[in-house]
């Protein structure tokens, strides 16, 4: 490589500095692009939990760390749980400045054991994180081609591909109806069995789309939406985990400790509503769920189906 002098040397030095700066910026983007996430109902959650400086709160669905950050900024301590190792690793870096207030635990929240700790409040933001939806390799969305995966915990064995390609027609119809509330469940199960195997999200979505009546195809949501919801719920045992969690979570709370649950579809909300109401340890604080304001939905369209319910330990 030649030796540069004078103006040329200065230009090369400037170029090297620019390239170094760009590399640093790219590095930041590579770190922060994962789990890019807008937390839903952020102020409503913080107000509802009545965050106390020094109070201890588990965020049992860490995701992109949005609600955890809000609690930390308000002076709370957080134990952050998630089934997804990538979420844990991302937030360990993202929230490093709060490491004295923050600890992590990976796994399904129903398996967490706080021991003798009694918490001032609990937050659960159910469903799939924005990163999981936007990252093609995870297979949660049919917007981009990917393997039919849908695992929140990538160490588990069951995938959407196994269900679609190996489960019997009646089993498929049953889960489409029960967990997707899909009224064409039998018809779609029959067609899927006839045309399998399926390897990718887009191929499955295309097959579903072409198999439904024209009016259904151009409805408010994509015709594959309910099928993908059903598959995701079964792969991750979401509703069974939620039911068990709502039975054990009140035992984690100190008196007057609060629990905040955000759900995103009627199956989840129904379980949350009845579980909070029927638990003798809790007093429900939200007769009706708290919904996002128009301003939030304009900024974050994924918030439109969110429902927040709150309860307090007696």
mmCIF file of C-alpha atoms in Angstrom:
data_model
loop_
_atom_site.group_PDB
_atom_site.id
_atom_site.type_symbol
_atom_site.label_atom_id
_atom_site.label_comp_id
_atom_site.label_asym_id
_atom_site.label_seq_id
_atom_site.Cartn_x
_atom_site.Cartn_y
_atom_site.Cartn_z
ATOM 1 C CA UNK A 1 0.000 0.000 0.000
ATOM 2 C CA UNK A 2 1.386 3.436 -0.979
ATOM 3 C CA UNK A 3 2.377 6.256 1.384
ATOM 4 C CA UNK A 4 0.104 9.329 1.168
ATOM 5 C CA UNK A 5 1.279 12.875 1.878
ATOM 6 C CA UNK A 6 -0.194 16.348 2.033
ATOM 7 C CA UNK A 7 -3.788 16.825 0.914
ATOM 8 C CA UNK A 8 -4.110 13.215 -0.193
ATOM 9 C CA UNK A 9 -3.034 11.992 3.251
ATOM 10 C CA UNK A 10 -5.607 14.231 4.917
ATOM 11 C CA UNK A 11 -8.329 12.966 2.585
ATOM 12 C CA UNK A 12 -7.367 9.366 3.314
ATOM 13 C CA UNK A 13 -7.380 10.072 7.055
ATOM 14 C CA UNK A 14 -10.793 11.680 6.739
ATOM 15 C CA UNK A 15 -12.012 8.687 4.745
ATOM 16 C CA UNK A 16 -10.669 6.264 7.367
ATOM 17 C CA UNK A 17 -12.360 8.242 10.135
ATOM 18 C CA UNK A 18 -15.636 8.241 8.189
ATOM 19 C CA UNK A 19 -15.407 4.496 7.551
ATOM 20 C CA UNK A 20 -14.676 3.874 11.238
ATOM 21 C CA UNK A 21 -17.695 5.977 12.211
ATOM 22 C CA UNK A 22 -19.902 4.096 9.735
ATOM 23 C CA UNK A 23 -18.671 0.788 11.107
ATOM 24 C CA UNK A 24 -19.568 1.900 14.639
ATOM 25 C CA UNK A 25 -23.036 2.975 13.503
ATOM 26 C CA UNK A 26 -23.534 -0.302 11.634
ATOM 27 C CA UNK A 27 -22.482 -2.180 14.753
ATOM 28 C CA UNK A 28 -25.093 -0.309 16.766
ATOM 29 C CA UNK A 29 -27.752 -1.128 14.201
ATOM 30 C CA UNK A 30 -26.802 -4.796 14.168
ATOM 31 C CA UNK A 31 -27.175 -4.883 17.949
ATOM 32 C CA UNK A 32 -30.376 -2.861 18.130
ATOM 33 C CA UNK A 33 -32.222 -4.142 15.086
ATOM 34 C CA UNK A 34 -33.089 -7.282 16.999
ATOM 35 C CA UNK A 35 -36.244 -7.018 19.021
ATOM 36 C CA UNK A 36 -37.078 -3.538 17.723
ATOM 37 C CA UNK A 37 -40.261 -3.122 19.660
ATOM 38 C CA UNK A 38 -42.877 -0.604 20.692
ATOM 39 C CA UNK A 39 -44.470 -1.540 23.976
ATOM 40 C CA UNK A 40 -48.249 -1.220 23.973
ATOM 41 C CA UNK A 41 -50.175 0.778 26.568
ATOM 42 C CA UNK A 42 -46.910 1.898 28.240
ATOM 43 C CA UNK A 43 -48.263 4.700 30.418
ATOM 44 C CA UNK A 44 -51.361 2.715 31.312
ATOM 45 C CA UNK A 45 -49.181 -0.164 32.542
ATOM 46 C CA UNK A 46 -46.903 2.042 34.644
ATOM 47 C CA UNK A 47 -49.862 3.913 36.142
ATOM 48 C CA UNK A 48 -51.816 0.720 36.740
ATOM 49 C CA UNK A 49 -48.925 -0.996 38.512
ATOM 50 C CA UNK A 50 -48.277 2.155 40.607
ATOM 51 C CA UNK A 51 -44.503 1.592 40.364
ATOM 52 C CA UNK A 52 -42.696 2.134 43.669
ATOM 53 C CA UNK A 53 -39.006 3.142 43.699
ATOM 54 C CA UNK A 54 -37.169 0.096 45.008
ATOM 55 C CA UNK A 55 -40.173 -2.151 44.384
ATOM 56 C CA UNK A 56 -39.486 -5.507 42.737
ATOM 57 C CA UNK A 57 -41.413 -6.477 39.578
ATOM 58 C CA UNK A 58 -41.144 -9.506 37.299
ATOM 59 C CA UNK A 59 -41.689 -8.798 33.612
ATOM 60 C CA UNK A 60 -42.629 -12.331 32.658
ATOM 61 C CA UNK A 61 -42.656 -11.614 28.894
ATOM 62 C CA UNK A 62 -39.529 -9.492 28.397
ATOM 63 C CA UNK A 63 -39.556 -9.359 24.582
ATOM 64 C CA UNK A 64 -37.926 -6.105 23.448
ATOM 65 C CA UNK A 65 -37.620 -4.823 26.997
ATOM 66 C CA UNK A 66 -39.993 -1.866 26.642
ATOM 67 C CA UNK A 67 -42.043 -2.359 29.791
ATOM 68 C CA UNK A 68 -38.961 -3.411 31.740
ATOM 69 C CA UNK A 69 -37.210 -0.174 30.790
ATOM 70 C CA UNK A 70 -40.178 1.896 31.965
ATOM 71 C CA UNK A 71 -40.161 0.171 35.352
ATOM 72 C CA UNK A 72 -36.397 0.626 35.679
ATOM 73 C CA UNK A 73 -36.654 4.305 34.747
ATOM 74 C CA UNK A 74 -39.269 4.729 37.486
ATOM 75 C CA UNK A 75 -36.799 3.326 40.041
ATOM 76 C CA UNK A 76 -38.113 -0.228 40.231
ATOM 77 C CA UNK A 77 -36.164 -3.474 40.226
ATOM 78 C CA UNK A 78 -37.016 -6.056 37.552
ATOM 79 C CA UNK A 79 -36.620 -9.794 37.170
ATOM 80 C CA UNK A 80 -36.991 -10.239 33.411
ATOM 81 C CA UNK A 81 -38.273 -13.561 32.072
ATOM 82 C CA UNK A 82 -38.509 -14.795 28.512
ATOM 83 C CA UNK A 83 -38.593 -18.120 26.707
ATOM 84 C CA UNK A 84 -36.474 -16.683 23.891
ATOM 85 C CA UNK A 85 -32.714 -16.645 24.473
ATOM 86 C CA UNK A 86 -32.311 -13.955 21.802
ATOM 87 C CA UNK A 87 -34.597 -11.648 23.784
ATOM 88 C CA UNK A 88 -32.532 -12.170 26.928
ATOM 89 C CA UNK A 89 -29.237 -11.517 25.139
ATOM 90 C CA UNK A 90 -30.585 -8.405 23.414
ATOM 91 C CA UNK A 91 -31.883 -6.863 26.643
ATOM 92 C CA UNK A 92 -28.729 -7.686 28.578
ATOM 93 C CA UNK A 93 -26.965 -5.357 26.143
ATOM 94 C CA UNK A 94 -29.780 -2.832 25.692
ATOM 95 C CA UNK A 95 -30.375 -2.323 29.433
ATOM 96 C CA UNK A 96 -26.792 -2.629 30.640
ATOM 97 C CA UNK A 97 -26.950 0.761 32.382
ATOM 98 C CA UNK A 98 -29.579 -0.686 34.762
ATOM 99 C CA UNK A 99 -27.728 -3.897 35.582
ATOM 100 C CA UNK A 100 -27.799 -3.164 39.333
ATOM 101 C CA UNK A 101 -31.627 -3.139 39.201
ATOM 102 C CA UNK A 102 -32.066 -5.999 36.756
ATOM 103 C CA UNK A 103 -31.775 -9.786 36.635
ATOM 104 C CA UNK A 104 -32.734 -12.296 33.938
ATOM 105 C CA UNK A 105 -34.253 -15.768 33.816
ATOM 106 C CA UNK A 106 -34.864 -17.791 30.655
ATOM 107 C CA UNK A 107 -37.798 -20.160 30.397
ATOM 108 C CA UNK A 108 -41.569 -20.461 30.381
ATOM 109 C CA UNK A 109 -43.003 -18.202 33.097
ATOM 110 C CA UNK A 110 -45.009 -21.092 34.561
ATOM 111 C CA UNK A 111 -41.730 -22.757 35.537
ATOM 112 C CA UNK A 112 -40.272 -19.735 37.329
ATOM 113 C CA UNK A 113 -39.949 -20.107 41.107
ATOM 114 C CA UNK A 114 -39.432 -16.852 43.032
ATOM 115 C CA UNK A 115 -38.905 -18.612 46.340
ATOM 116 C CA UNK A 116 -39.622 -16.352 49.313
ATOM 117 C CA UNK A 117 -39.702 -13.148 47.211
ATOM 118 C CA UNK A 118 -42.981 -11.234 47.221
ATOM 119 C CA UNK A 119 -43.352 -8.799 44.345
ATOM 120 C CA UNK A 120 -44.872 -5.308 44.282
ATOM 121 C CA UNK A 121 -46.379 -6.064 40.869
ATOM 122 C CA UNK A 122 -46.279 -8.310 37.809
ATOM 123 C CA UNK A 123 -46.477 -7.439 34.101
ATOM 124 C CA UNK A 124 -47.301 -9.912 31.329
ATOM 125 C CA UNK A 125 -47.506 -8.681 27.727
ATOM 126 C CA UNK A 126 -48.789 -11.789 25.960
ATOM 127 C CA UNK A 127 -48.329 -12.891 22.381
ATOM 128 C CA UNK A 128 -45.453 -12.508 19.939
ATOM 129 C CA UNK A 129 -42.865 -9.735 20.079
ATOM 130 C CA UNK A 130 -42.408 -7.388 17.117
ATOM 131 C CA UNK A 131 -38.980 -8.907 16.497
ATOM 132 C CA UNK A 132 -40.365 -12.425 16.301
ATOM 133 C CA UNK A 133 -42.961 -11.272 13.769
ATOM 134 C CA UNK A 134 -40.471 -9.268 11.715
ATOM 135 C CA UNK A 135 -37.589 -11.755 11.736
ATOM 136 C CA UNK A 136 -38.255 -14.144 8.798
ATOM 137 C CA UNK A 137 -36.199 -17.010 10.213
ATOM 138 C CA UNK A 138 -38.584 -17.387 13.159
ATOM 139 C CA UNK A 139 -41.504 -18.332 10.894
ATOM 140 C CA UNK A 140 -44.243 -16.510 12.825
ATOM 141 C CA UNK A 141 -45.399 -14.374 9.891
ATOM 142 C CA UNK A 142 -46.359 -15.115 6.301
ATOM 143 C CA UNK A 143 -45.278 -11.696 5.023
ATOM 144 C CA UNK A 144 -41.799 -13.049 4.229
ATOM 145 C CA UNK A 145 -40.735 -16.542 3.192
ATOM 146 C CA UNK A 146 -39.392 -18.669 6.024
ATOM 147 C CA UNK A 147 -39.428 -22.186 7.417
ATOM 148 C CA UNK A 148 -42.580 -23.088 9.333
ATOM 149 C CA UNK A 149 -41.039 -22.786 12.793
ATOM 150 C CA UNK A 150 -42.991 -20.557 15.279
ATOM 151 C CA UNK A 151 -41.007 -21.618 18.355
ATOM 152 C CA UNK A 152 -40.681 -19.022 21.089
ATOM 153 C CA UNK A 153 -38.110 -21.244 22.774
ATOM 154 C CA UNK A 154 -35.814 -22.453 20.019
ATOM 155 C CA UNK A 155 -34.676 -25.400 22.137
ATOM 156 C CA UNK A 156 -38.079 -27.079 22.044
ATOM 157 C CA UNK A 157 -38.873 -29.839 19.568
ATOM 158 C CA UNK A 158 -42.362 -29.191 18.187
ATOM 159 C CA UNK A 159 -42.610 -26.844 15.187
ATOM 160 C CA UNK A 160 -45.445 -25.641 12.985
ATOM 161 C CA UNK A 161 -43.939 -27.670 10.152
ATOM 162 C CA UNK A 162 -44.390 -30.899 12.115
ATOM 163 C CA UNK A 163 -48.019 -30.090 12.888
ATOM 164 C CA UNK A 164 -48.940 -29.119 9.332
ATOM 165 C CA UNK A 165 -47.192 -32.039 7.664
ATOM 166 C CA UNK A 166 -47.831 -34.915 10.080
ATOM 167 C CA UNK A 167 -50.935 -34.309 12.166
ATOM 168 C CA UNK A 168 -54.176 -35.924 11.052
ATOM 169 C CA UNK A 169 -56.846 -33.949 9.220
ATOM 170 C CA UNK A 170 -59.242 -34.023 12.175
ATOM 171 C CA UNK A 171 -56.536 -32.800 14.547
ATOM 172 C CA UNK A 172 -55.788 -29.894 12.237
ATOM 173 C CA UNK A 173 -59.456 -28.997 11.875
ATOM 174 C CA UNK A 174 -59.884 -29.081 15.646
ATOM 175 C CA UNK A 175 -56.965 -26.759 16.432
ATOM 176 C CA UNK A 176 -57.901 -24.369 13.600
ATOM 177 C CA UNK A 177 -61.396 -24.069 15.067
ATOM 178 C CA UNK A 178 -60.454 -24.044 18.764
ATOM 179 C CA UNK A 179 -57.363 -21.815 18.702
ATOM 180 C CA UNK A 180 -57.919 -19.845 15.510
ATOM 181 C CA UNK A 181 -61.705 -19.577 15.707
ATOM 182 C CA UNK A 182 -61.613 -20.409 11.996
ATOM 183 C CA UNK A 183 -65.094 -21.180 10.624
ATOM 184 C CA UNK A 184 -63.601 -22.862 7.518
ATOM 185 C CA UNK A 185 -61.467 -25.158 9.674
ATOM 186 C CA UNK A 186 -62.631 -28.471 8.155
ATOM 187 C CA UNK A 187 -62.338 -27.250 4.592
ATOM 188 C CA UNK A 188 -58.840 -25.852 5.123
ATOM 189 C CA UNK A 189 -57.615 -28.916 7.022
ATOM 190 C CA UNK A 190 -58.740 -31.156 4.158
ATOM 191 C CA UNK A 191 -56.967 -29.045 1.535
ATOM 192 C CA UNK A 192 -53.782 -28.792 3.576
ATOM 193 C CA UNK A 193 -53.617 -32.582 3.996
ATOM 194 C CA UNK A 194 -54.196 -33.035 0.248
ATOM 195 C CA UNK A 195 -51.452 -30.595 -0.747
ATOM 196 C CA UNK A 196 -48.782 -31.179 1.907
ATOM 197 C CA UNK A 197 -45.881 -31.302 2.572
ATOM 198 C CA UNK A 198 -45.339 -27.607 3.246
ATOM 199 C CA UNK A 199 -41.941 -26.184 4.040
ATOM 200 C CA UNK A 200 -42.449 -22.416 4.121
ATOM 201 C CA UNK A 201 -44.779 -19.836 5.607
ATOM 202 C CA UNK A 202 -45.552 -18.232 2.254
ATOM 203 C CA UNK A 203 -46.481 -21.516 0.553
ATOM 204 C CA UNK A 204 -48.919 -22.384 3.336
ATOM 205 C CA UNK A 205 -50.433 -18.896 3.280
ATOM 206 C CA UNK A 206 -50.836 -18.988 -0.506
ATOM 207 C CA UNK A 207 -52.565 -22.371 -0.366
ATOM 208 C CA UNK A 208 -54.975 -21.129 2.301
ATOM 209 C CA UNK A 209 -55.690 -17.921 0.395
ATOM 210 C CA UNK A 210 -56.560 -19.660 -2.866
ATOM 211 C CA UNK A 211 -58.736 -22.212 -1.027
ATOM 212 C CA UNK A 212 -61.246 -19.796 0.491
ATOM 213 C CA UNK A 213 -64.202 -18.019 -1.151
ATOM 214 C CA UNK A 214 -63.401 -14.765 -2.929
ATOM 215 C CA UNK A 215 -65.244 -12.594 -0.382
ATOM 216 C CA UNK A 216 -63.275 -14.290 2.421
ATOM 217 C CA UNK A 217 -60.004 -13.789 0.545
ATOM 218 C CA UNK A 218 -60.389 -10.023 0.477
ATOM 219 C CA UNK A 219 -61.761 -9.535 3.977
ATOM 220 C CA UNK A 220 -60.410 -7.373 6.797
ATOM 221 C CA UNK A 221 -57.583 -9.798 7.601
ATOM 222 C CA UNK A 222 -55.566 -12.218 5.489
ATOM 223 C CA UNK A 223 -57.305 -15.635 5.355
ATOM 224 C CA UNK A 224 -54.190 -17.332 6.775
ATOM 225 C CA UNK A 225 -54.122 -15.176 9.921
ATOM 226 C CA UNK A 226 -56.297 -17.425 12.081
ATOM 227 C CA UNK A 227 -54.497 -20.586 10.960
ATOM 228 C CA UNK A 228 -51.120 -19.087 11.858
ATOM 229 C CA UNK A 229 -52.488 -17.989 15.238
ATOM 230 C CA UNK A 230 -53.717 -21.516 15.949
ATOM 231 C CA UNK A 231 -50.393 -23.079 14.972
ATOM 232 C CA UNK A 232 -48.415 -20.626 17.117
ATOM 233 C CA UNK A 233 -50.626 -21.261 20.153
ATOM 234 C CA UNK A 234 -50.255 -25.027 19.844
ATOM 235 C CA UNK A 235 -46.499 -24.983 19.178
ATOM 236 C CA UNK A 236 -45.887 -22.885 22.286
ATOM 237 C CA UNK A 237 -48.762 -24.194 24.468
ATOM 238 C CA UNK A 238 -49.674 -20.563 25.052
ATOM 239 C CA UNK A 239 -53.156 -20.894 26.509
ATOM 240 C CA UNK A 240 -52.305 -23.789 28.806
ATOM 241 C CA UNK A 241 -49.303 -21.831 30.092
ATOM 242 C CA UNK A 242 -51.432 -18.721 30.591
ATOM 243 C CA UNK A 243 -54.072 -20.593 32.594
ATOM 244 C CA UNK A 244 -51.440 -22.118 34.879
ATOM 245 C CA UNK A 245 -49.609 -18.803 35.274
ATOM 246 C CA UNK A 246 -52.787 -17.000 36.341
ATOM 247 C CA UNK A 247 -53.301 -19.614 39.064
ATOM 248 C CA UNK A 248 -49.810 -19.274 40.541
ATOM 249 C CA UNK A 249 -48.986 -15.577 39.937
ATOM 250 C CA UNK A 250 -51.166 -14.192 42.801
ATOM 251 C CA UNK A 251 -49.012 -16.199 45.244
ATOM 252 C CA UNK A 252 -45.992 -14.171 44.079
ATOM 253 C CA UNK A 253 -47.542 -10.832 45.093
ATOM 254 C CA UNK A 254 -47.259 -8.941 48.349
ATOM 255 C CA UNK A 255 -50.493 -7.475 49.797
ATOM 256 C CA UNK A 256 -51.758 -4.687 47.525
ATOM 257 C CA UNK A 257 -49.348 -5.861 44.841
ATOM 258 C CA UNK A 258 -50.786 -5.494 41.361
ATOM 259 C CA UNK A 259 -50.843 -7.661 38.250
ATOM 260 C CA UNK A 260 -51.159 -6.239 34.732
ATOM 261 C CA UNK A 261 -51.973 -8.537 31.805
ATOM 262 C CA UNK A 262 -52.061 -7.402 28.166
ATOM 263 C CA UNK A 263 -53.794 -9.790 25.754
ATOM 264 C CA UNK A 264 -54.160 -9.590 21.974
ATOM 265 C CA UNK A 265 -57.023 -11.882 21.024
ATOM 266 C CA UNK A 266 -60.315 -13.033 22.469
ATOM 267 C CA UNK A 267 -59.070 -16.451 23.589
ATOM 268 C CA UNK A 268 -56.398 -14.899 25.797
ATOM 269 C CA UNK A 269 -58.620 -12.100 27.066
ATOM 270 C CA UNK A 270 -61.380 -14.522 28.022
ATOM 271 C CA UNK A 271 -58.961 -16.567 30.152
ATOM 272 C CA UNK A 272 -57.498 -13.437 31.780
ATOM 273 C CA UNK A 273 -60.907 -11.935 32.496
ATOM 274 C CA UNK A 274 -62.342 -15.020 34.192
ATOM 275 C CA UNK A 275 -59.142 -16.037 36.003
ATOM 276 C CA UNK A 276 -58.693 -12.625 37.628
ATOM 277 C CA UNK A 277 -62.376 -12.397 38.522
ATOM 278 C CA UNK A 278 -62.590 -15.892 40.022
ATOM 279 C CA UNK A 279 -59.380 -15.775 42.081
ATOM 280 C CA UNK A 280 -60.236 -15.180 45.735
ATOM 281 C CA UNK A 281 -56.836 -13.560 46.370
ATOM 282 C CA UNK A 282 -57.453 -10.764 43.879
ATOM 283 C CA UNK A 283 -59.645 -7.711 43.474
ATOM 284 C CA UNK A 284 -60.206 -6.752 39.843
ATOM 285 C CA UNK A 285 -59.355 -3.097 39.144
ATOM 286 C CA UNK A 286 -60.625 -2.962 35.558
ATOM 287 C CA UNK A 287 -64.310 -3.747 35.110
ATOM 288 C CA UNK A 288 -63.699 -3.361 31.380
ATOM 289 C CA UNK A 289 -60.291 -3.743 29.710
ATOM 290 C CA UNK A 290 -58.185 -0.662 29.053
ATOM 291 C CA UNK A 291 -57.748 -0.123 25.311
ATOM 292 C CA UNK A 292 -55.137 1.885 23.373
ATOM 293 C CA UNK A 293 -55.997 5.450 22.403
ATOM 294 C CA UNK A 294 -56.293 6.431 18.739
ATOM 295 C CA UNK A 295 -52.969 8.271 19.009
ATOM 296 C CA UNK A 296 -51.130 5.122 20.053
ATOM 297 C CA UNK A 297 -52.743 2.988 17.346
ATOM 298 C CA UNK A 298 -51.737 5.566 14.722
ATOM 299 C CA UNK A 299 -48.106 5.244 15.831
ATOM 300 C CA UNK A 300 -48.181 1.507 16.502
ATOM 301 C CA UNK A 301 -50.846 -0.357 14.489
ATOM 302 C CA UNK A 302 -50.042 -3.613 16.299
ATOM 303 C CA UNK A 303 -51.521 -2.075 19.453
ATOM 304 C CA UNK A 304 -55.036 -2.012 17.993
ATOM 305 C CA UNK A 305 -56.060 -5.394 19.419
ATOM 306 C CA UNK A 306 -54.412 -4.940 22.839
ATOM 307 C CA UNK A 307 -56.478 -5.181 26.027
ATOM 308 C CA UNK A 308 -55.089 -4.449 29.478
ATOM 309 C CA UNK A 309 -56.628 -5.900 32.639
ATOM 310 C CA UNK A 310 -55.454 -5.128 36.175
ATOM 311 C CA UNK A 311 -56.013 -6.723 39.576
ATOM 312 C CA UNK A 312 -54.684 -6.227 43.114
ATOM 313 C CA UNK A 313 -53.702 -8.726 45.790
ATOM 314 C CA UNK A 314 -56.020 -8.511 48.791
#
